[in-house]
Structure formats: structure tokens, C-alpha cells
XYZ file of N, CA and C in Angstrom:
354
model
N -64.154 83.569 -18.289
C -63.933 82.671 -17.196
C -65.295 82.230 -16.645
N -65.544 81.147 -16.420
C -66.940 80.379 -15.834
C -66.839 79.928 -14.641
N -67.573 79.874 -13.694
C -67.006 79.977 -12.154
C -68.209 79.173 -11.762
N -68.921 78.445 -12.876
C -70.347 77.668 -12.295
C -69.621 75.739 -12.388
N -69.782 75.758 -11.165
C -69.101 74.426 -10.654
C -69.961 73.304 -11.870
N -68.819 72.141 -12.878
C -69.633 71.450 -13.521
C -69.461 70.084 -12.461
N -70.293 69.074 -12.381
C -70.415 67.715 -12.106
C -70.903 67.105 -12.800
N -70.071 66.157 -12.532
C -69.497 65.058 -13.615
C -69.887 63.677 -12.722
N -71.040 62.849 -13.020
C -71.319 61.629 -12.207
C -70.820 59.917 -13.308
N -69.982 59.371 -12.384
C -69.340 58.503 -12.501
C -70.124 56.943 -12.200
N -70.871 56.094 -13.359
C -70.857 54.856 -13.113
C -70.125 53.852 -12.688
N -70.939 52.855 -12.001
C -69.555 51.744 -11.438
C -70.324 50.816 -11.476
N -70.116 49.526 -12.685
C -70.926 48.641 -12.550
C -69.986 47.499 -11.259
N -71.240 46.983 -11.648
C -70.733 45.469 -10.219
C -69.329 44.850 -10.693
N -68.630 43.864 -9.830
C -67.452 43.042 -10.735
C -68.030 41.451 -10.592
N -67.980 40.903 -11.843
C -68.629 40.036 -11.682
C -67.913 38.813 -11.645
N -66.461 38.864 -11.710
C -65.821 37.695 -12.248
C -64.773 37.415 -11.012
N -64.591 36.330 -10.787
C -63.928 36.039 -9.423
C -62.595 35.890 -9.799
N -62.113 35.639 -10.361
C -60.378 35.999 -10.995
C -60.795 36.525 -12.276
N -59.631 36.671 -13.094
C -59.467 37.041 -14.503
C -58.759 36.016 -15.001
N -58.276 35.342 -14.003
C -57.805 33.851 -14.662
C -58.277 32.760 -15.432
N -58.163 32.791 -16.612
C -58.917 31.685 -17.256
C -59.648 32.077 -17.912
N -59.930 33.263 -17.978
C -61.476 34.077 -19.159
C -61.562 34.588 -19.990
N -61.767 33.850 -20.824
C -62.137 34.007 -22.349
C -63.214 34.758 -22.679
N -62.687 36.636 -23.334
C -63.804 37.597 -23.870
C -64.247 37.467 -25.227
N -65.549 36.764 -25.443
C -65.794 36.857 -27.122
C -65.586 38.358 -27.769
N -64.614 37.889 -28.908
C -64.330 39.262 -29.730
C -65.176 39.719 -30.725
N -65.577 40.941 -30.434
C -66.573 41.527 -31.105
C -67.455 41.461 -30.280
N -67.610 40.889 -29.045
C -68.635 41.234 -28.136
C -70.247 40.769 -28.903
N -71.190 40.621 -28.140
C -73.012 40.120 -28.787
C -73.619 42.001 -29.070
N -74.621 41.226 -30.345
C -75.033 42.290 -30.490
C -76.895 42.422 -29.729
N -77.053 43.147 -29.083
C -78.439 42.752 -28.009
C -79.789 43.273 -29.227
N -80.764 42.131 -29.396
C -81.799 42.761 -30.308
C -82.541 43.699 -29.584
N -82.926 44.678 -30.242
C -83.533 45.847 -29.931
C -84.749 45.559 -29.193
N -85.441 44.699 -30.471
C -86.800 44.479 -30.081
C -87.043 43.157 -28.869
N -86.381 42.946 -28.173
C -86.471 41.908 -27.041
C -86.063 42.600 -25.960
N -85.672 43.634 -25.349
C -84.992 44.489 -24.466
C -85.966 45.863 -24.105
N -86.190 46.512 -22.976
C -86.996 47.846 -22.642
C -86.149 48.706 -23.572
N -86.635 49.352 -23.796
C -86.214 51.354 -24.392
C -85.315 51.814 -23.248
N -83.900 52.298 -23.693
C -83.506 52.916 -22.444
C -83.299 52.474 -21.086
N -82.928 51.227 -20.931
C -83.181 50.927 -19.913
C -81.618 49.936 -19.848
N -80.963 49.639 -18.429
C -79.687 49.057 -17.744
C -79.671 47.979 -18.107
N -78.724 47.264 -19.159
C -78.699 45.907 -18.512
C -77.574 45.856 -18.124
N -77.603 45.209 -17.049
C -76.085 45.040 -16.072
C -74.791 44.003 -16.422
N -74.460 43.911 -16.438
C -72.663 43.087 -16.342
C -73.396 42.028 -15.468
N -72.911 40.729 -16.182
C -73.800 39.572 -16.402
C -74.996 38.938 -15.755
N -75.600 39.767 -17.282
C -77.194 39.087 -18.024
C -76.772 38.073 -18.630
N -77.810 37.131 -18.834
C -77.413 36.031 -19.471
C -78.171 36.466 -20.484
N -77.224 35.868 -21.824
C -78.250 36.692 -23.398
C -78.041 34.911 -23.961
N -78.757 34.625 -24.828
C -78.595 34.066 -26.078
C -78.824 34.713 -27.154
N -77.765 33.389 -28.171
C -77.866 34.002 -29.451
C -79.143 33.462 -30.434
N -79.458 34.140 -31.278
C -81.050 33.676 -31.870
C -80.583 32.982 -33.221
N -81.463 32.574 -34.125
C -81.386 32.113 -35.626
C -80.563 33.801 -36.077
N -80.842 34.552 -35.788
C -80.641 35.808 -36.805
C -79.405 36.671 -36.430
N -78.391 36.101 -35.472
C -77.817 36.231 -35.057
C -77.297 37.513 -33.727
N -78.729 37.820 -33.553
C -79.007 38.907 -31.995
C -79.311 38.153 -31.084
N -78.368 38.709 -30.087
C -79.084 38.301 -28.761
C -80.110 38.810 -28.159
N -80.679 38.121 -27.293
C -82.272 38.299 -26.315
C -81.972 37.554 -24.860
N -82.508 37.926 -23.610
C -82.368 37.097 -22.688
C -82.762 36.151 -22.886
N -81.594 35.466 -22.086
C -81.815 33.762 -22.010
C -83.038 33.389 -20.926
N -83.845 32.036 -22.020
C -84.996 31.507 -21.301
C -84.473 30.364 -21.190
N -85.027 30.037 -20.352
C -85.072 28.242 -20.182
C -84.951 27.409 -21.604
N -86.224 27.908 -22.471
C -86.249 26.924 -23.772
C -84.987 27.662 -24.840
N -84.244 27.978 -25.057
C -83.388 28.658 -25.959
C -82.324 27.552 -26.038
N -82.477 27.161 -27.297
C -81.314 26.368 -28.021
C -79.811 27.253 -28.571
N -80.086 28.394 -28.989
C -78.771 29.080 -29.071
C -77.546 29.394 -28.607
N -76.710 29.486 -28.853
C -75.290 29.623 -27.795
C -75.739 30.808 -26.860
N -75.187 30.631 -25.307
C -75.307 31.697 -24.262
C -74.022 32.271 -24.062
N -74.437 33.100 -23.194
C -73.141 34.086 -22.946
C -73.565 35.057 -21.715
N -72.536 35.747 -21.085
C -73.396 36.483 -19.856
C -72.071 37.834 -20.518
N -72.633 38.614 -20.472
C -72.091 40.254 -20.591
C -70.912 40.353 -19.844
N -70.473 41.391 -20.383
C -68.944 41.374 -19.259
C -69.389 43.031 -18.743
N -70.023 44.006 -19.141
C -69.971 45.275 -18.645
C -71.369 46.002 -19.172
N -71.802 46.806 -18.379
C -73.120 47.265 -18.651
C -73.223 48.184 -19.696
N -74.504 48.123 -19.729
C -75.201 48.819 -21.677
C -76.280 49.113 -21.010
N -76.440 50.827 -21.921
C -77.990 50.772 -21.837
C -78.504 50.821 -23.314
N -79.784 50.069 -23.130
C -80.384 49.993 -24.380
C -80.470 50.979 -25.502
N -80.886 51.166 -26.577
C -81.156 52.231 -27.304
C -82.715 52.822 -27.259
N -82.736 54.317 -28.062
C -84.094 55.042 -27.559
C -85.541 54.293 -28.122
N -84.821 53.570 -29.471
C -86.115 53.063 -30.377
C -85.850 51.358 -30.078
N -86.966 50.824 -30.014
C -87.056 49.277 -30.244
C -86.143 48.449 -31.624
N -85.829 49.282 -32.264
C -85.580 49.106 -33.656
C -83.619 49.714 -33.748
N -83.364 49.912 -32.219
C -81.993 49.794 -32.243
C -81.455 48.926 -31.613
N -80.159 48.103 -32.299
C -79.731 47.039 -31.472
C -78.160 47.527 -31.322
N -78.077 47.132 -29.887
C -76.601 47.597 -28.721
C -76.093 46.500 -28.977
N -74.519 46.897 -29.250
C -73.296 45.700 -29.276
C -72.427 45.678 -27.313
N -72.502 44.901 -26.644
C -71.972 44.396 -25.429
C -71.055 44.059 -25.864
N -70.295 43.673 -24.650
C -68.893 42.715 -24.546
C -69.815 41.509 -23.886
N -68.693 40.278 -24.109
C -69.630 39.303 -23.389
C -68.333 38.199 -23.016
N -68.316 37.392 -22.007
C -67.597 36.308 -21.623
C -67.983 35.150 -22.498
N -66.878 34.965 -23.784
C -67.072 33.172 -23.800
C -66.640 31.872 -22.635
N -65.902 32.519 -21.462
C -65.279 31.894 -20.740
C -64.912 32.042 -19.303
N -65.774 32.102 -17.996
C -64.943 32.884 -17.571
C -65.423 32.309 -15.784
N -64.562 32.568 -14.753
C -64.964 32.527 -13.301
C -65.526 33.348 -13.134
N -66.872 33.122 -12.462
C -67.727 34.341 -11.993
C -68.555 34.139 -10.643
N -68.950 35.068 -9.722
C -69.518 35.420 -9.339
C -71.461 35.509 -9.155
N -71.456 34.187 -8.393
C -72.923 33.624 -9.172
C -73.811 34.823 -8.609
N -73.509 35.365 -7.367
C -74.722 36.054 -6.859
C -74.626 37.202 -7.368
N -74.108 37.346 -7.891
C -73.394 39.114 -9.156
C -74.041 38.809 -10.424
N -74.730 37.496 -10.595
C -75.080 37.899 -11.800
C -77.211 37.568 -12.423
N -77.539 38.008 -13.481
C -78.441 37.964 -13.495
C -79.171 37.081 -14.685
N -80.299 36.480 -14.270
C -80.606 35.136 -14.946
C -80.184 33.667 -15.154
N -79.332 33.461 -13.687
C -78.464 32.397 -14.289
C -79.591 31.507 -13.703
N -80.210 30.268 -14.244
C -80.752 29.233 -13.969
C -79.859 27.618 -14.362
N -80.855 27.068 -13.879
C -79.898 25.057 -13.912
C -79.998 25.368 -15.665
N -80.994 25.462 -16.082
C -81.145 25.227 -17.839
C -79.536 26.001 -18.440
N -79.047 27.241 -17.655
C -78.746 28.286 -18.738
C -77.193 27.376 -18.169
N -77.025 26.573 -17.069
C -75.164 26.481 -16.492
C -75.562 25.072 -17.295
N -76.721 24.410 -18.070
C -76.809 23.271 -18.698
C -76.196 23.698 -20.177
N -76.595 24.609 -20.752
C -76.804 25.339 -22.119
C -75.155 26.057 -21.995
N -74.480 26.428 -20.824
C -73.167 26.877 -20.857
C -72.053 25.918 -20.986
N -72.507 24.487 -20.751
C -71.706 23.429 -20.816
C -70.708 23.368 -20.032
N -70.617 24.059 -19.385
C -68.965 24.295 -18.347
C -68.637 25.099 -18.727
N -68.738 26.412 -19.583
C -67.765 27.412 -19.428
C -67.906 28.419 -18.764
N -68.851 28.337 -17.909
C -68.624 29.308 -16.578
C -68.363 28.523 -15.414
N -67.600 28.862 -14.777
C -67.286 28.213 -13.288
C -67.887 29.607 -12.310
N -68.651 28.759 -11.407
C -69.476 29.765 -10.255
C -69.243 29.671 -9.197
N -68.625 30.835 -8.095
C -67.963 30.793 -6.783
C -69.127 31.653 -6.199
């Protein structure tokens, strides 16, 4: 019998989406390139990622021609540069502009309308 109290700490990312009405989750979720991302480190429920020629995502810059997408739930990176994390990600969805991170005029230009922002 073990009588040494265990704790158990519980994440809670942000909610980022202002209904669930209308939102389209890309299946199979983005896969985040290793080498564009810190070691170990949060990215939160919606980052804005694009997708590259090679088909990984990297945060979205201003100049990025690739399809965007903003995460639907948080990831943390992997230990080596040379591992790449699969996310969930919104192809579609109402969100929560001040909930989320990186959104600029370029990236709601590059989204074409498929995010609506409350």
C-alpha cells in the first residue's frame, strides 16, 4: 500500500473559436517543421503556420505564399530540431481574434475568408 499523495497537473489551453458553427478541421491535421520552431517549447491553439514547398509547416510571415492555417490545440515541440510535430489545425473556422497568435492583414489576406474574426 503507498500512502505518498501522487499529483497529477492538468493543462488547459485557451478556446479559441467563437462557435463551432461552421468549422472546418483539416484531416490529418499540419505537420510543424522541426527545424523552424524552438526545442521543447508551447505552441499554443491558434498559431498561424504555413505550409512550405516540402510540405511542413513553419510560422506564418508576411511573405509566405503557401496555404495557412491556425492550430486548433496546443503542441509542444520535439527535443531535437530534426523532429517534426503533427497539430490539428482549422481549415475553416469562427475565431477569436484576440485568442490568437500571429494573425496579421497579410495572413486574413493569404486566408481568403476562411476565418471569420469576432
Amino acid at each position: 500500500m503507498n500512502l505518498n499523495p501522487r499529483v497529477k497537473e492538468y493543462g488547459s489551453q485557451k478556446e479559441i473559436l467563437y462557435t463551432v458553427k461552421g468549422s472546418i478541421e483539416k484531416i490529418g491535421g499540419v505537420t510543424l517543421d522541426g527545424t523552424k520552431f524552438a526545442v521543447n517549447t508551447l505552441v499554443p491553439a491558434g498559431t498561424t503556420v504555413s505550409i512550405q514547398a516540402n510540405g511542413l509547416a513553419k510560422p506564418f510571415a508576411d511573405a509566405d505564399t503557401g496555404k495557412v492555417y491556425l492550430t486548433s490545440h496546443d503542441v509542444f515541440t520535439g527535443d531535437a530540431t530534426t523532429q517534426n510535430v503533427i497539430v490539428g489545425a482549422w481549415a475553416e473556422a469562427l475565431v477569436v481574434e484576440s485568442k490568437l497568435t500571429g494573425v496579421t492583414a497579410a495572413f486574413k489576406t493569404a486566408a481568403a475568408g476562411r476565418y471569420r474574426y469576432y
